mmCIF file of C-alpha atoms in Angstrom:
data_model
loop_
_atom_site.group_PDB
_atom_site.id
_atom_site.type_symbol
_atom_site.label_atom_id
_atom_site.label_comp_id
_atom_site.label_asym_id
_atom_site.label_seq_id
_atom_site.Cartn_x
_atom_site.Cartn_y
_atom_site.Cartn_z
ATOM 1 C CA MET H 1 -25.772 0.426 21.831
ATOM 2 C CA TYR H 2 -22.497 1.433 23.441
ATOM 3 C CA THR H 3 -22.582 5.149 22.776
ATOM 4 C CA LYS H 4 -24.929 7.470 24.589
ATOM 5 C CA SER H 5 -25.745 9.444 21.464
ATOM 6 C CA PRO H 6 -24.245 10.005 18.005
ATOM 7 C CA ASP H 7 -23.056 13.513 18.870
ATOM 8 C CA GLN H 8 -20.992 12.266 21.820
ATOM 9 C CA PRO H 9 -17.294 11.487 21.324
ATOM 10 C CA ILE H 10 -16.541 7.960 20.176
ATOM 11 C CA SER H 11 -14.898 7.136 23.475
ATOM 12 C CA SER H 12 -18.120 7.798 25.393
ATOM 13 C CA VAL H 13 -18.798 4.113 25.852
ATOM 14 C CA LYS H 14 -21.109 3.023 28.655
ATOM 15 C CA TYR H 15 -19.326 2.017 31.828
ATOM 16 C CA THR H 16 -15.969 3.419 30.695
ATOM 17 C CA LYS H 17 -16.220 6.809 32.373
ATOM 18 C CA PRO H 18 -17.606 5.657 35.713
ATOM 19 C CA LYS H 19 -14.936 2.968 35.972
ATOM 20 C CA ALA H 20 -12.139 5.405 35.096
ATOM 21 C CA GLN H 21 -13.540 7.979 37.537
ATOM 22 C CA LYS H 22 -13.742 5.295 40.203
ATOM 23 C CA GLU H 23 -10.104 4.338 39.531
ATOM 24 C CA ALA H 24 -9.147 8.008 39.763
ATOM 25 C CA GLY H 25 -10.806 8.138 43.174
ATOM 26 C CA LEU H 26 -8.982 5.040 44.419
ATOM 27 C CA HIS H 27 -5.504 5.903 43.171
ATOM 28 C CA PRO H 28 -4.346 9.388 44.153
ATOM 29 C CA LYS H 29 -1.257 9.307 41.882
ATOM 30 C CA PHE H 30 -3.428 8.428 38.882
ATOM 31 C CA ARG H 31 -5.920 11.118 39.878
ATOM 32 C CA ASN H 32 -3.208 13.791 40.176
ATOM 33 C CA PHE H 33 -1.731 12.685 36.858
ATOM 34 C CA ILE H 34 -4.975 12.928 34.893
ATOM 35 C CA ILE H 35 -5.944 16.193 36.606
ATOM 36 C CA SER H 36 -2.617 17.749 35.598
ATOM 37 C CA ILE H 37 -3.126 16.544 32.009
ATOM 38 C CA ALA H 38 -6.642 18.011 31.973
ATOM 39 C CA GLN H 39 -5.431 21.353 33.358
ATOM 40 C CA VAL H 40 -2.694 21.609 30.698
ATOM 41 C CA ILE H 41 -5.167 20.849 27.928
ATOM 42 C CA HIS H 42 -7.659 23.328 29.404
ATOM 43 C CA ARG H 43 -4.999 26.077 29.390
ATOM 44 C CA LEU H 44 -3.983 25.253 25.789
ATOM 45 C CA THR H 45 -7.524 25.209 24.438
ATOM 46 C CA THR H 46 -8.493 28.386 26.290
ATOM 47 C CA THR H 47 -5.383 30.182 24.990
ATOM 48 C CA MET H 48 -6.080 29.017 21.417
ATOM 49 C CA GLN H 49 -9.693 30.142 21.639
ATOM 50 C CA ARG H 50 -8.638 33.560 22.938
ATOM 51 C CA ARG H 51 -6.171 33.955 20.071
ATOM 52 C CA ILE H 52 -8.743 32.882 17.496
ATOM 53 C CA TYR H 53 -11.312 35.383 18.792
ATOM 54 C CA ASP H 54 -8.712 38.155 19.326
ATOM 55 C CA HIS H 55 -9.162 38.298 23.100
ATOM 56 C CA ALA H 56 -6.369 39.077 25.528
ATOM 57 C CA THR H 57 -4.098 36.085 26.067
ATOM 58 C CA ASP H 58 -2.140 37.512 29.023
ATOM 59 C CA VAL H 59 -5.138 37.145 31.336
ATOM 60 C CA GLY H 60 -4.961 34.378 33.904
ATOM 61 C CA ILE H 61 -6.873 31.213 33.162
ATOM 62 C CA ARG H 62 -8.871 29.715 35.995
ATOM 63 C CA PRO H 63 -8.174 26.018 36.487
ATOM 64 C CA LEU H 64 -10.964 23.472 36.219
ATOM 65 C CA ASN H 65 -12.391 22.043 39.400
ATOM 66 C CA GLU H 66 -11.260 18.507 40.178
ATOM 67 C CA GLU H 67 -14.432 16.759 39.031
ATOM 68 C CA LYS H 68 -14.457 18.522 35.640
ATOM 69 C CA ALA H 69 -10.722 17.906 35.284
ATOM 70 C CA VAL H 70 -11.179 14.175 35.965
ATOM 71 C CA GLN H 71 -14.041 13.974 33.483
ATOM 72 C CA ALA H 72 -12.048 15.885 30.819
ATOM 73 C CA ALA H 73 -9.019 13.646 31.354
ATOM 74 C CA VAL H 74 -11.134 10.494 31.142
ATOM 75 C CA ASN H 75 -12.628 11.771 27.874
ATOM 76 C CA LEU H 76 -9.143 12.510 26.589
ATOM 77 C CA LEU H 77 -7.839 9.067 27.541
ATOM 78 C CA GLY H 78 -10.829 7.424 25.871
ATOM 79 C CA GLU H 79 -10.342 9.415 22.693
ATOM 80 C CA PHE H 80 -6.629 8.651 22.746
ATOM 81 C CA PHE H 81 -7.372 4.924 23.042
ATOM 82 C CA VAL H 82 -9.846 5.000 20.144
ATOM 83 C CA PHE H 83 -7.429 7.048 18.042
ATOM 84 C CA SER H 84 -4.513 4.683 18.766
ATOM 85 C CA VAL H 85 -6.625 1.653 17.792
ATOM 86 C CA ALA H 86 -7.620 3.394 14.547
ATOM 87 C CA VAL H 87 -3.983 4.266 13.792
ATOM 88 C CA ALA H 88 -2.894 0.688 14.524
ATOM 89 C CA ALA H 89 -5.585 -0.643 12.173
ATOM 90 C CA LEU H 90 -4.520 1.827 9.500
ATOM 91 C CA VAL H 91 -0.850 0.896 9.821
ATOM 92 C CA PHE H 92 -1.732 -2.790 9.676
ATOM 93 C CA GLU H 93 -3.822 -2.269 6.540
ATOM 94 C CA VAL H 94 -1.106 -0.238 4.822
ATOM 95 C CA GLN H 95 1.507 -2.885 5.588
ATOM 96 C CA ARG H 96 -0.788 -5.669 4.390
ATOM 97 C CA SER H 97 -1.506 -3.763 1.197
ATOM 98 C CA SER H 98 2.182 -3.081 0.545
ATOM 99 C CA ARG H 99 3.035 -6.766 1.069
ATOM 100 C CA SER H 100 0.288 -7.695 -1.382
ATOM 101 C CA GLU H 101 1.628 -5.202 -3.930
ATOM 102 C CA ALA H 102 5.159 -6.515 -3.462
ATOM 103 C CA LYS H 103 3.955 -10.062 -4.150
ATOM 104 C CA LYS H 104 2.117 -8.907 -7.277
ATOM 105 C CA GLU H 105 5.188 -7.018 -8.457
ATOM 106 C CA GLU H 106 7.365 -10.093 -7.916
ATOM 107 C CA LEU H 107 4.937 -12.228 -9.934
ATOM 108 C CA ARG H 108 4.988 -9.643 -12.746
ATOM 109 C CA ARG H 109 8.771 -9.613 -12.675
ATOM 110 C CA GLN H 110 8.908 -13.405 -12.868
ATOM 111 C CA GLU H 111 6.440 -13.432 -15.752
ATOM 112 C CA MET H 112 8.515 -10.837 -17.616
ATOM 113 C CA GLU H 113 11.637 -12.948 -17.045
ATOM 114 C CA LYS H 114 9.852 -16.031 -18.448
ATOM 115 C CA LEU H 115 8.747 -14.037 -21.493
ATOM 116 C CA ARG H 116 12.268 -12.727 -22.016
ATOM 117 C CA GLN H 117 13.705 -16.241 -21.832
ATOM 118 C CA ARG H 118 11.055 -17.515 -24.255
ATOM 119 C CA ASP H 119 11.858 -14.641 -26.598
ATOM 120 C CA GLU H 120 15.558 -15.517 -26.513
ATOM 121 C CA ALA H 121 14.826 -19.203 -27.138
ATOM 122 C CA LEU H 122 12.604 -18.374 -30.104
ATOM 123 C CA GLU H 123 15.254 -16.033 -31.473
ATOM 124 C CA LYS H 124 17.896 -18.771 -31.232
ATOM 125 C CA GLU H 125 15.545 -21.229 -32.902
ATOM 126 C CA MET H 126 14.867 -18.743 -35.696
ATOM 127 C CA GLU H 127 18.607 -18.198 -36.225
ATOM 128 C CA GLY H 128 19.087 -21.959 -36.419
ATOM 129 C CA LEU H 129 16.312 -22.254 -39.001
ATOM 130 C CA LYS H 130 17.838 -19.410 -41.013
ATOM 131 C CA ARG H 131 21.191 -21.208 -41.010
ATOM 132 C CA LYS H 132 19.540 -24.439 -42.178
ATOM 133 C CA ILE H 133 17.765 -22.604 -44.985
ATOM 134 C CA GLN H 134 21.065 -21.012 -46.071
ATOM 135 C CA GLU H 135 22.750 -24.426 -45.988
ATOM 136 C CA LEU H 136 19.944 -25.897 -48.108
ATOM 137 C CA GLU H 137 20.258 -23.026 -50.575
ATOM 138 C CA GLN H 138 24.029 -23.534 -50.773
ATOM 139 C CA LEU H 139 23.572 -27.278 -51.268
ATOM 140 C CA ALA H 140 21.014 -26.633 -53.980
ATOM 141 C CA ARG H 141 23.370 -24.241 -55.756
ATOM 142 C CA GLY H 142 26.278 -26.646 -55.363
ATOM 143 C CA LYS H 143 24.315 -29.485 -56.970
ATOM 144 C CA GLY H 144 23.252 -27.255 -59.830
ATOM 145 C CA LEU H 145 19.638 -27.090 -58.750
ATOM 146 C CA ALA H 146 19.540 -23.305 -58.567
ATOM 147 C CA GLY H 147 17.468 -21.587 -61.263
ATOM 148 C CA GLY H 148 15.686 -24.790 -62.334
ATOM 149 C CA PRO H 149 12.014 -25.076 -63.149
ATOM 150 C CA THR H 150 11.000 -26.108 -59.624
ATOM 151 C CA THR H 151 10.793 -23.317 -57.105
ATOM 152 C CA LEU H 152 10.351 -23.950 -53.381
ATOM 153 C CA THR H 153 9.175 -21.062 -51.254
ATOM 154 C CA ILE H 154 9.772 -21.411 -47.527
ATOM 155 C CA PHE H 155 7.924 -19.186 -45.099
ATOM 156 C CA THR H 156 9.245 -18.709 -41.608
ATOM 157 C CA TYR H 157 6.793 -17.344 -39.083
ATOM 158 C CA ILE H 158 8.276 -15.496 -36.142
ATOM 159 C CA SER H 159 5.694 -15.535 -33.345
ATOM 160 C CA PHE H 160 7.064 -12.757 -31.162
ATOM 161 C CA GLY H 161 7.296 -10.298 -34.020
ATOM 162 C CA SER H 162 4.232 -11.469 -35.956
ATOM 163 C CA SER H 163 6.159 -10.980 -39.158
ATOM 164 C CA LEU H 164 6.485 -13.359 -42.077
ATOM 165 C CA HIS H 165 9.841 -13.932 -43.776
ATOM 166 C CA ARG H 166 9.955 -15.410 -47.216
ATOM 167 C CA ARG H 167 12.839 -17.428 -48.538
ATOM 168 C CA THR H 168 12.750 -18.769 -52.048
ATOM 169 C CA ALA H 169 14.891 -21.714 -52.985
ATOM 170 C CA TYR H 170 15.161 -22.790 -56.619
ATOM 171 C CA TRP H 171 15.355 -26.537 -57.338
#
């Protein structure tokens, strides 16, 4: 709807060029500014084209007439505006994505810290159970219950290692 045709530059929006050309006609400083920009760009592109096609580059380059210069400058300003909006959107998206990744990383770090603390607590609990088993074995030996006909086998399951430890106490 807004572009004249798909092969036109993106900045070729209806009503943009006539308004900018009208402003250029009303403000002589603005007009001189955009004409000078257009002339510089015309010289650069002509020089690059001559170098690409192996033509002489020391030949003088005729300047554009004022109307073509104004139209070229308006096209350039429109393209610059569209490009700057696209860059701003890209920067915004990259920053939003990096903030999201930072939040995810922080959540992963917190989860790892919780798992580490749980691991330490389970390890302490296991050590305490081992000490109790050793105390029971020592009490059983001290009371003369060791080597008797009754045998008690105690299994300790360690969840974080998924291993099974077997302690046998003789009663």
